[in-house]
Amino acid sequence: MKSLLFPAMVAMTLVCGCGTNTKKEATPKFSTFSDHILSVSRQDTVSLLDAAKWVRSIGIEGVDAKVTLTDEQMSDLLAGGLKPACAIIDLVYNREPVEQVEDRAIEFCKKFGFERLMYCPPLLPADATPEMREAALQDIKAFAERAIAEGLDLLFEDYDNPRSFTYNIEKVDEILDRNQDIDVSIYRPIGDPKER
């Protein structure tokens, strides 16, 4: 059964970008964000493929990839020996229609073999009304149901901003309460947060 998961930390680290999921043996144990590999490529003026190979050579097995990567970028990351660990969807209100971003995220996961999708809920505008908040929560629930029906484990990033839907335990509980019909888990990273 697919799950709705909540990473239990504010910021993901270089290793274990999306934490450790004991439920799937095939999922890479150590992964890094695609943005870090893109930075290595730019800073060292090497191809993305060479940067991916270097990252793999130091023991990083997987990539946590933003769904906005091009097919060519994703192909280079995979050709460099990295396995799909976790796809990442960042939503921003008023940038482009949310449905288009969500469609692209699900298609990206299918195309490149990602079984996990981290959903970074959009920050509400500072002047958001209760109606805007309610509409956004309904959209989150609808997308959670859709992603899980597509066979994905859906993670929610906890985000340290009062306008976030996952800012504190009360806000996380609100999402959990609305998704009682979904298998919900708490997804914890490796190690003590004080050691990170």
PDB file of C-alpha atoms in Angstrom:
ATOM      1  CA  MET A   1       0.000   0.000   0.000  1.00  0.00           C
ATOM      2  CA  LYS A   2       1.296   3.442  -0.866  1.00  0.00           C
ATOM      3  CA  SER A   3       1.641   6.031   1.846  1.00  0.00           C
ATOM      4  CA  LEU A   4       1.410   9.659   2.760  1.00  0.00           C
ATOM      5  CA  LEU A   5       4.647  10.451   4.599  1.00  0.00           C
ATOM      6  CA  PHE A   6       5.950  13.390   6.597  1.00  0.00           C
ATOM      7  CA  PRO A   7       9.727  13.978   6.833  1.00  0.00           C
ATOM      8  CA  ALA A   8      10.416  14.768  10.468  1.00  0.00           C
ATOM      9  CA  MET A   9      12.941  17.546   9.928  1.00  0.00           C
ATOM     10  CA  VAL A  10      13.030  21.104   8.631  1.00  0.00           C
ATOM     11  CA  ALA A  11      15.893  20.924   6.143  1.00  0.00           C
ATOM     12  CA  MET A  12      17.094  17.905   4.228  1.00  0.00           C
ATOM     13  CA  THR A  13      20.831  17.326   4.335  1.00  0.00           C
ATOM     14  CA  LEU A  14      23.315  16.496   1.591  1.00  0.00           C
ATOM     15  CA  VAL A  15      23.297  12.824   2.465  1.00  0.00           C
ATOM     16  CA  CYS A  16      19.918  11.252   2.867  1.00  0.00           C
ATOM     17  CA  GLY A  17      18.120  13.989   1.042  1.00  0.00           C
ATOM     18  CA  CYS A  18      14.756  12.316   1.510  1.00  0.00           C
ATOM     19  CA  GLY A  19      15.563  10.312   4.624  1.00  0.00           C
ATOM     20  CA  THR A  20      15.629   6.541   4.940  1.00  0.00           C
ATOM     21  CA  ASN A  21      12.618   4.472   4.073  1.00  0.00           C
ATOM     22  CA  THR A  22      12.875   1.016   5.630  1.00  0.00           C
ATOM     23  CA  LYS A  23       9.881  -0.183   3.630  1.00  0.00           C
ATOM     24  CA  LYS A  24      11.662  -0.286   0.259  1.00  0.00           C
ATOM     25  CA  GLU A  25      14.942  -2.132   0.015  1.00  0.00           C
ATOM     26  CA  ALA A  26      15.621  -0.926  -3.551  1.00  0.00           C
ATOM     27  CA  THR A  27      15.528   2.757  -2.600  1.00  0.00           C
ATOM     28  CA  PRO A  28      19.022   4.264  -2.359  1.00  0.00           C
ATOM     29  CA  LYS A  29      20.162   4.684   1.234  1.00  0.00           C
ATOM     30  CA  PHE A  30      22.127   7.869   0.561  1.00  0.00           C
ATOM     31  CA  SER A  31      20.981  10.498  -1.884  1.00  0.00           C
ATOM     32  CA  THR A  32      21.532  14.157  -2.645  1.00  0.00           C
ATOM     33  CA  PHE A  33      19.523  16.934  -4.210  1.00  0.00           C
ATOM     34  CA  SER A  34      19.826  17.422  -7.942  1.00  0.00           C
ATOM     35  CA  ASP A  35      20.565  21.103  -7.270  1.00  0.00           C
ATOM     36  CA  HIS A  36      23.800  20.122  -5.490  1.00  0.00           C
ATOM     37  CA  ILE A  37      24.963  18.118  -8.505  1.00  0.00           C
ATOM     38  CA  LEU A  38      24.054  20.970 -10.850  1.00  0.00           C
ATOM     39  CA  SER A  39      26.156  23.261  -8.622  1.00  0.00           C
ATOM     40  CA  VAL A  40      29.141  20.891  -8.832  1.00  0.00           C
ATOM     41  CA  SER A  41      28.810  20.927 -12.623  1.00  0.00           C
ATOM     42  CA  ARG A  42      28.730  24.746 -12.776  1.00  0.00           C
ATOM     43  CA  GLN A  43      31.416  25.406 -10.172  1.00  0.00           C
ATOM     44  CA  ASP A  44      33.868  22.845 -11.537  1.00  0.00           C
ATOM     45  CA  THR A  45      32.956  23.581 -15.176  1.00  0.00           C
ATOM     46  CA  VAL A  46      32.351  19.920 -15.922  1.00  0.00           C
ATOM     47  CA  SER A  47      29.418  18.272 -17.628  1.00  0.00           C
ATOM     48  CA  LEU A  48      26.443  17.257 -15.543  1.00  0.00           C
ATOM     49  CA  LEU A  49      27.202  13.646 -16.448  1.00  0.00           C
ATOM     50  CA  ASP A  50      30.752  13.968 -15.055  1.00  0.00           C
ATOM     51  CA  ALA A  51      29.443  15.677 -11.933  1.00  0.00           C
ATOM     52  CA  ALA A  52      26.951  12.835 -11.416  1.00  0.00           C
ATOM     53  CA  LYS A  53      29.710  10.249 -11.853  1.00  0.00           C
ATOM     54  CA  TRP A  54      31.840  12.049  -9.265  1.00  0.00           C
ATOM     55  CA  VAL A  55      28.938  12.192  -6.782  1.00  0.00           C
ATOM     56  CA  ARG A  56      28.379   8.454  -7.296  1.00  0.00           C
ATOM     57  CA  SER A  57      32.116   7.780  -6.817  1.00  0.00           C
ATOM     58  CA  ILE A  58      32.030   9.252  -3.293  1.00  0.00           C
ATOM     59  CA  GLY A  59      29.269   6.888  -2.192  1.00  0.00           C
ATOM     60  CA  ILE A  60      26.089   8.803  -2.919  1.00  0.00           C
ATOM     61  CA  GLU A  61      23.738   6.278  -4.514  1.00  0.00           C
ATOM     62  CA  GLY A  62      20.666   8.274  -5.438  1.00  0.00           C
ATOM     63  CA  VAL A  63      19.309  11.599  -6.573  1.00  0.00           C
ATOM     64  CA  ASP A  64      16.447  13.636  -5.138  1.00  0.00           C
ATOM     65  CA  ALA A  65      15.367  15.405  -8.298  1.00  0.00           C
ATOM     66  CA  LYS A  66      13.177  18.420  -8.823  1.00  0.00           C
ATOM     67  CA  VAL A  67      10.457  17.632 -11.330  1.00  0.00           C
ATOM     68  CA  THR A  68      11.453  20.768 -13.255  1.00  0.00           C
ATOM     69  CA  LEU A  69      14.652  19.129 -14.527  1.00  0.00           C
ATOM     70  CA  THR A  70      14.830  18.643 -18.269  1.00  0.00           C
ATOM     71  CA  ASP A  71      14.837  15.147 -19.747  1.00  0.00           C
ATOM     72  CA  GLU A  72      18.476  15.677 -20.741  1.00  0.00           C
ATOM     73  CA  GLN A  73      19.493  16.672 -17.200  1.00  0.00           C
ATOM     74  CA  MET A  74      17.698  13.709 -15.662  1.00  0.00           C
ATOM     75  CA  SER A  75      19.189  11.338 -18.229  1.00  0.00           C
ATOM     76  CA  ASP A  76      22.696  12.593 -17.356  1.00  0.00           C
ATOM     77  CA  LEU A  77      22.075  12.040 -13.636  1.00  0.00           C
ATOM     78  CA  LEU A  78      20.921   8.477 -14.242  1.00  0.00           C
ATOM     79  CA  ALA A  79      23.717   7.760 -16.761  1.00  0.00           C
ATOM     80  CA  GLY A  80      26.167   8.903 -14.071  1.00  0.00           C
ATOM     81  CA  GLY A  81      25.110   5.923 -11.953  1.00  0.00           C
ATOM     82  CA  LEU A  82      22.601   7.607  -9.640  1.00  0.00           C
ATOM     83  CA  LYS A  83      19.291   5.913  -8.931  1.00  0.00           C
ATOM     84  CA  PRO A  84      15.941   7.675  -8.547  1.00  0.00           C
ATOM     85  CA  ALA A  85      15.457   8.272  -4.820  1.00  0.00           C
ATOM     86  CA  CYS A  86      12.826  10.968  -4.467  1.00  0.00           C
ATOM     87  CA  ALA A  87      11.218  13.427  -6.873  1.00  0.00           C
ATOM     88  CA  ILE A  88      10.448  16.897  -5.524  1.00  0.00           C
ATOM     89  CA  ILE A  89       7.557  19.163  -6.436  1.00  0.00           C
ATOM     90  CA  ASP A  90       7.675  22.784  -5.269  1.00  0.00           C
ATOM     91  CA  LEU A  91       4.407  24.632  -5.608  1.00  0.00           C
ATOM     92  CA  VAL A  92       4.135  28.400  -5.700  1.00  0.00           C
ATOM     93  CA  TYR A  93       0.768  30.117  -5.949  1.00  0.00           C
ATOM     94  CA  ASN A  94       0.397  32.577  -8.822  1.00  0.00           C
ATOM     95  CA  ARG A  95       3.456  31.323 -10.710  1.00  0.00           C
ATOM     96  CA  GLU A  96       1.709  28.817 -12.994  1.00  0.00           C
ATOM     97  CA  PRO A  97      -1.442  26.725 -12.665  1.00  0.00           C
ATOM     98  CA  VAL A  98      -0.943  24.202  -9.873  1.00  0.00           C
ATOM     99  CA  GLU A  99      -2.645  21.445 -11.899  1.00  0.00           C
ATOM    100  CA  GLN A 100       0.003  21.737 -14.617  1.00  0.00           C
ATOM    101  CA  VAL A 101       2.815  21.403 -12.085  1.00  0.00           C
ATOM    102  CA  GLU A 102       1.117  18.393 -10.476  1.00  0.00           C
ATOM    103  CA  ASP A 103       0.553  16.724 -13.866  1.00  0.00           C
ATOM    104  CA  ARG A 104       4.222  17.250 -14.724  1.00  0.00           C
ATOM    105  CA  ALA A 105       5.298  15.798 -11.357  1.00  0.00           C
ATOM    106  CA  ILE A 106       3.362  12.569 -11.802  1.00  0.00           C
ATOM    107  CA  GLU A 107       4.546  12.177 -15.393  1.00  0.00           C
ATOM    108  CA  PHE A 108       8.160  12.835 -14.304  1.00  0.00           C
ATOM    109  CA  CYS A 109       7.930  10.110 -11.645  1.00  0.00           C
ATOM    110  CA  LYS A 110       6.558   7.595 -14.138  1.00  0.00           C
ATOM    111  CA  LYS A 111       9.069   8.481 -16.834  1.00  0.00           C
ATOM    112  CA  PHE A 112      12.172   8.209 -14.646  1.00  0.00           C
ATOM    113  CA  GLY A 113      11.111   5.496 -12.196  1.00  0.00           C
ATOM    114  CA  PHE A 114      10.611   7.484  -8.991  1.00  0.00           C
ATOM    115  CA  GLU A 115       8.437   5.742  -6.407  1.00  0.00           C
ATOM    116  CA  ARG A 116       8.498   8.663  -3.950  1.00  0.00           C
ATOM    117  CA  LEU A 117       7.393  12.232  -4.493  1.00  0.00           C
ATOM    118  CA  MET A 118       8.098  14.958  -1.951  1.00  0.00           C
ATOM    119  CA  TYR A 119       5.377  17.577  -2.044  1.00  0.00           C
ATOM    120  CA  CYS A 120       6.510  20.986  -0.854  1.00  0.00           C
ATOM    121  CA  PRO A 121       3.202  22.743  -0.203  1.00  0.00           C
ATOM    122  CA  PRO A 122       2.988  26.345  -1.310  1.00  0.00           C
ATOM    123  CA  LEU A 123       3.240  29.117   1.211  1.00  0.00           C
ATOM    124  CA  LEU A 124      -0.022  30.943   1.611  1.00  0.00           C
ATOM    125  CA  PRO A 125       0.092  34.685   0.919  1.00  0.00           C
ATOM    126  CA  ALA A 126       0.482  36.756   4.086  1.00  0.00           C
ATOM    127  CA  ASP A 127      -3.034  38.123   3.570  1.00  0.00           C
ATOM    128  CA  ALA A 128      -4.647  34.717   2.905  1.00  0.00           C
ATOM    129  CA  THR A 129      -8.281  34.407   3.895  1.00  0.00           C
ATOM    130  CA  PRO A 130      -9.736  31.344   5.655  1.00  0.00           C
ATOM    131  CA  GLU A 131     -11.443  30.501   2.351  1.00  0.00           C
ATOM    132  CA  MET A 132      -8.104  30.528   0.510  1.00  0.00           C
ATOM    133  CA  ARG A 133      -6.613  28.255   3.143  1.00  0.00           C
ATOM    134  CA  GLU A 134      -9.556  25.856   2.949  1.00  0.00           C
ATOM    135  CA  ALA A 135      -9.374  25.728  -0.851  1.00  0.00           C
ATOM    136  CA  ALA A 136      -5.634  24.988  -0.699  1.00  0.00           C
ATOM    137  CA  LEU A 137      -6.165  22.191   1.844  1.00  0.00           C
ATOM    138  CA  GLN A 138      -8.789  20.655  -0.441  1.00  0.00           C
ATOM    139  CA  ASP A 139      -6.312  20.835  -3.333  1.00  0.00           C
ATOM    140  CA  ILE A 140      -3.608  19.163  -1.224  1.00  0.00           C
ATOM    141  CA  LYS A 141      -5.963  16.326  -0.300  1.00  0.00           C
ATOM    142  CA  ALA A 142      -7.026  15.845  -3.917  1.00  0.00           C
ATOM    143  CA  PHE A 143      -3.418  15.695  -5.081  1.00  0.00           C
ATOM    144  CA  ALA A 144      -2.451  13.293  -2.283  1.00  0.00           C
ATOM    145  CA  GLU A 145      -5.229  10.937  -3.332  1.00  0.00           C
ATOM    146  CA  ARG A 146      -4.255  11.216  -6.980  1.00  0.00           C
ATOM    147  CA  ALA A 147      -0.523  10.653  -6.420  1.00  0.00           C
ATOM    148  CA  ILE A 148      -1.137   7.649  -4.202  1.00  0.00           C
ATOM    149  CA  ALA A 149      -3.622   6.219  -6.722  1.00  0.00           C
ATOM    150  CA  GLU A 150      -0.807   6.512  -9.300  1.00  0.00           C
ATOM    151  CA  GLY A 151       1.331   4.254  -7.079  1.00  0.00           C
ATOM    152  CA  LEU A 152       3.536   6.880  -5.457  1.00  0.00           C
ATOM    153  CA  ASP A 153       4.565   7.314  -1.840  1.00  0.00           C
ATOM    154  CA  LEU A 154       3.823  10.970  -1.157  1.00  0.00           C
ATOM    155  CA  LEU A 155       5.979  12.866   1.325  1.00  0.00           C
ATOM    156  CA  PHE A 156       5.294  16.324   2.716  1.00  0.00           C
ATOM    157  CA  GLU A 157       8.211  18.557   3.588  1.00  0.00           C
ATOM    158  CA  ASP A 158       7.964  20.273   6.933  1.00  0.00           C
ATOM    159  CA  TYR A 159       8.873  23.881   6.354  1.00  0.00           C
ATOM    160  CA  ASP A 160       9.906  26.506   8.887  1.00  0.00           C
ATOM    161  CA  ASN A 161       7.608  29.341   7.875  1.00  0.00           C
ATOM    162  CA  PRO A 162       4.330  30.265   9.605  1.00  0.00           C
ATOM    163  CA  ARG A 163       2.641  30.505   6.189  1.00  0.00           C
ATOM    164  CA  SER A 164       3.478  26.834   5.484  1.00  0.00           C
ATOM    165  CA  PHE A 165       0.916  24.057   5.783  1.00  0.00           C
ATOM    166  CA  THR A 166       3.500  21.971   7.643  1.00  0.00           C
ATOM    167  CA  TYR A 167       4.999  24.653   9.893  1.00  0.00           C
ATOM    168  CA  ASN A 168       4.240  22.951  13.218  1.00  0.00           C
ATOM    169  CA  ILE A 169       2.544  19.861  14.598  1.00  0.00           C
ATOM    170  CA  GLU A 170      -0.862  21.536  14.692  1.00  0.00           C
ATOM    171  CA  LYS A 171      -0.679  22.255  10.970  1.00  0.00           C
ATOM    172  CA  VAL A 172       0.604  18.753  10.201  1.00  0.00           C
ATOM    173  CA  ASP A 173      -2.295  17.354  12.244  1.00  0.00           C
ATOM    174  CA  GLU A 174      -4.697  19.342  10.093  1.00  0.00           C
ATOM    175  CA  ILE A 175      -3.421  17.600   6.957  1.00  0.00           C
ATOM    176  CA  LEU A 176      -3.443  14.217   8.723  1.00  0.00           C
ATOM    177  CA  ASP A 177      -7.018  14.740   9.890  1.00  0.00           C
ATOM    178  CA  ARG A 178      -8.111  15.437   6.329  1.00  0.00           C
ATOM    179  CA  ASN A 179      -6.388  12.311   5.042  1.00  0.00           C
ATOM    180  CA  GLN A 180      -7.582   9.733   7.554  1.00  0.00           C
ATOM    181  CA  ASP A 181      -8.493   7.344   4.746  1.00  0.00           C
ATOM    182  CA  ILE A 182      -4.853   7.230   3.568  1.00  0.00           C
ATOM    183  CA  ASP A 183      -2.063   5.150   5.122  1.00  0.00           C
ATOM    184  CA  VAL A 184      -0.089   7.883   6.881  1.00  0.00           C
ATOM    185  CA  SER A 185       3.426   7.439   8.251  1.00  0.00           C
ATOM    186  CA  ILE A 186       6.013   9.671   9.845  1.00  0.00           C
ATOM    187  CA  TYR A 187       9.166   9.555   7.778  1.00  0.00           C
ATOM    188  CA  ARG A 188      12.274  10.103   9.871  1.00  0.00           C
ATOM    189  CA  PRO A 189      15.831  10.839   8.729  1.00  0.00           C
ATOM    190  CA  ILE A 190      18.883   8.994   9.970  1.00  0.00           C
ATOM    191  CA  GLY A 191      20.670  10.240  13.081  1.00  0.00           C
ATOM    192  CA  ASP A 192      20.185  12.768  15.788  1.00  0.00           C
ATOM    193  CA  PRO A 193      19.231  16.247  14.476  1.00  0.00           C
ATOM    194  CA  LYS A 194      21.831  17.741  16.860  1.00  0.00           C
ATOM    195  CA  GLU A 195      24.545  15.873  14.966  1.00  0.00           C
ATOM    196  CA  ARG A 196      23.597  17.279  11.567  1.00  0.00           C
TER     197      ARG A 196
END
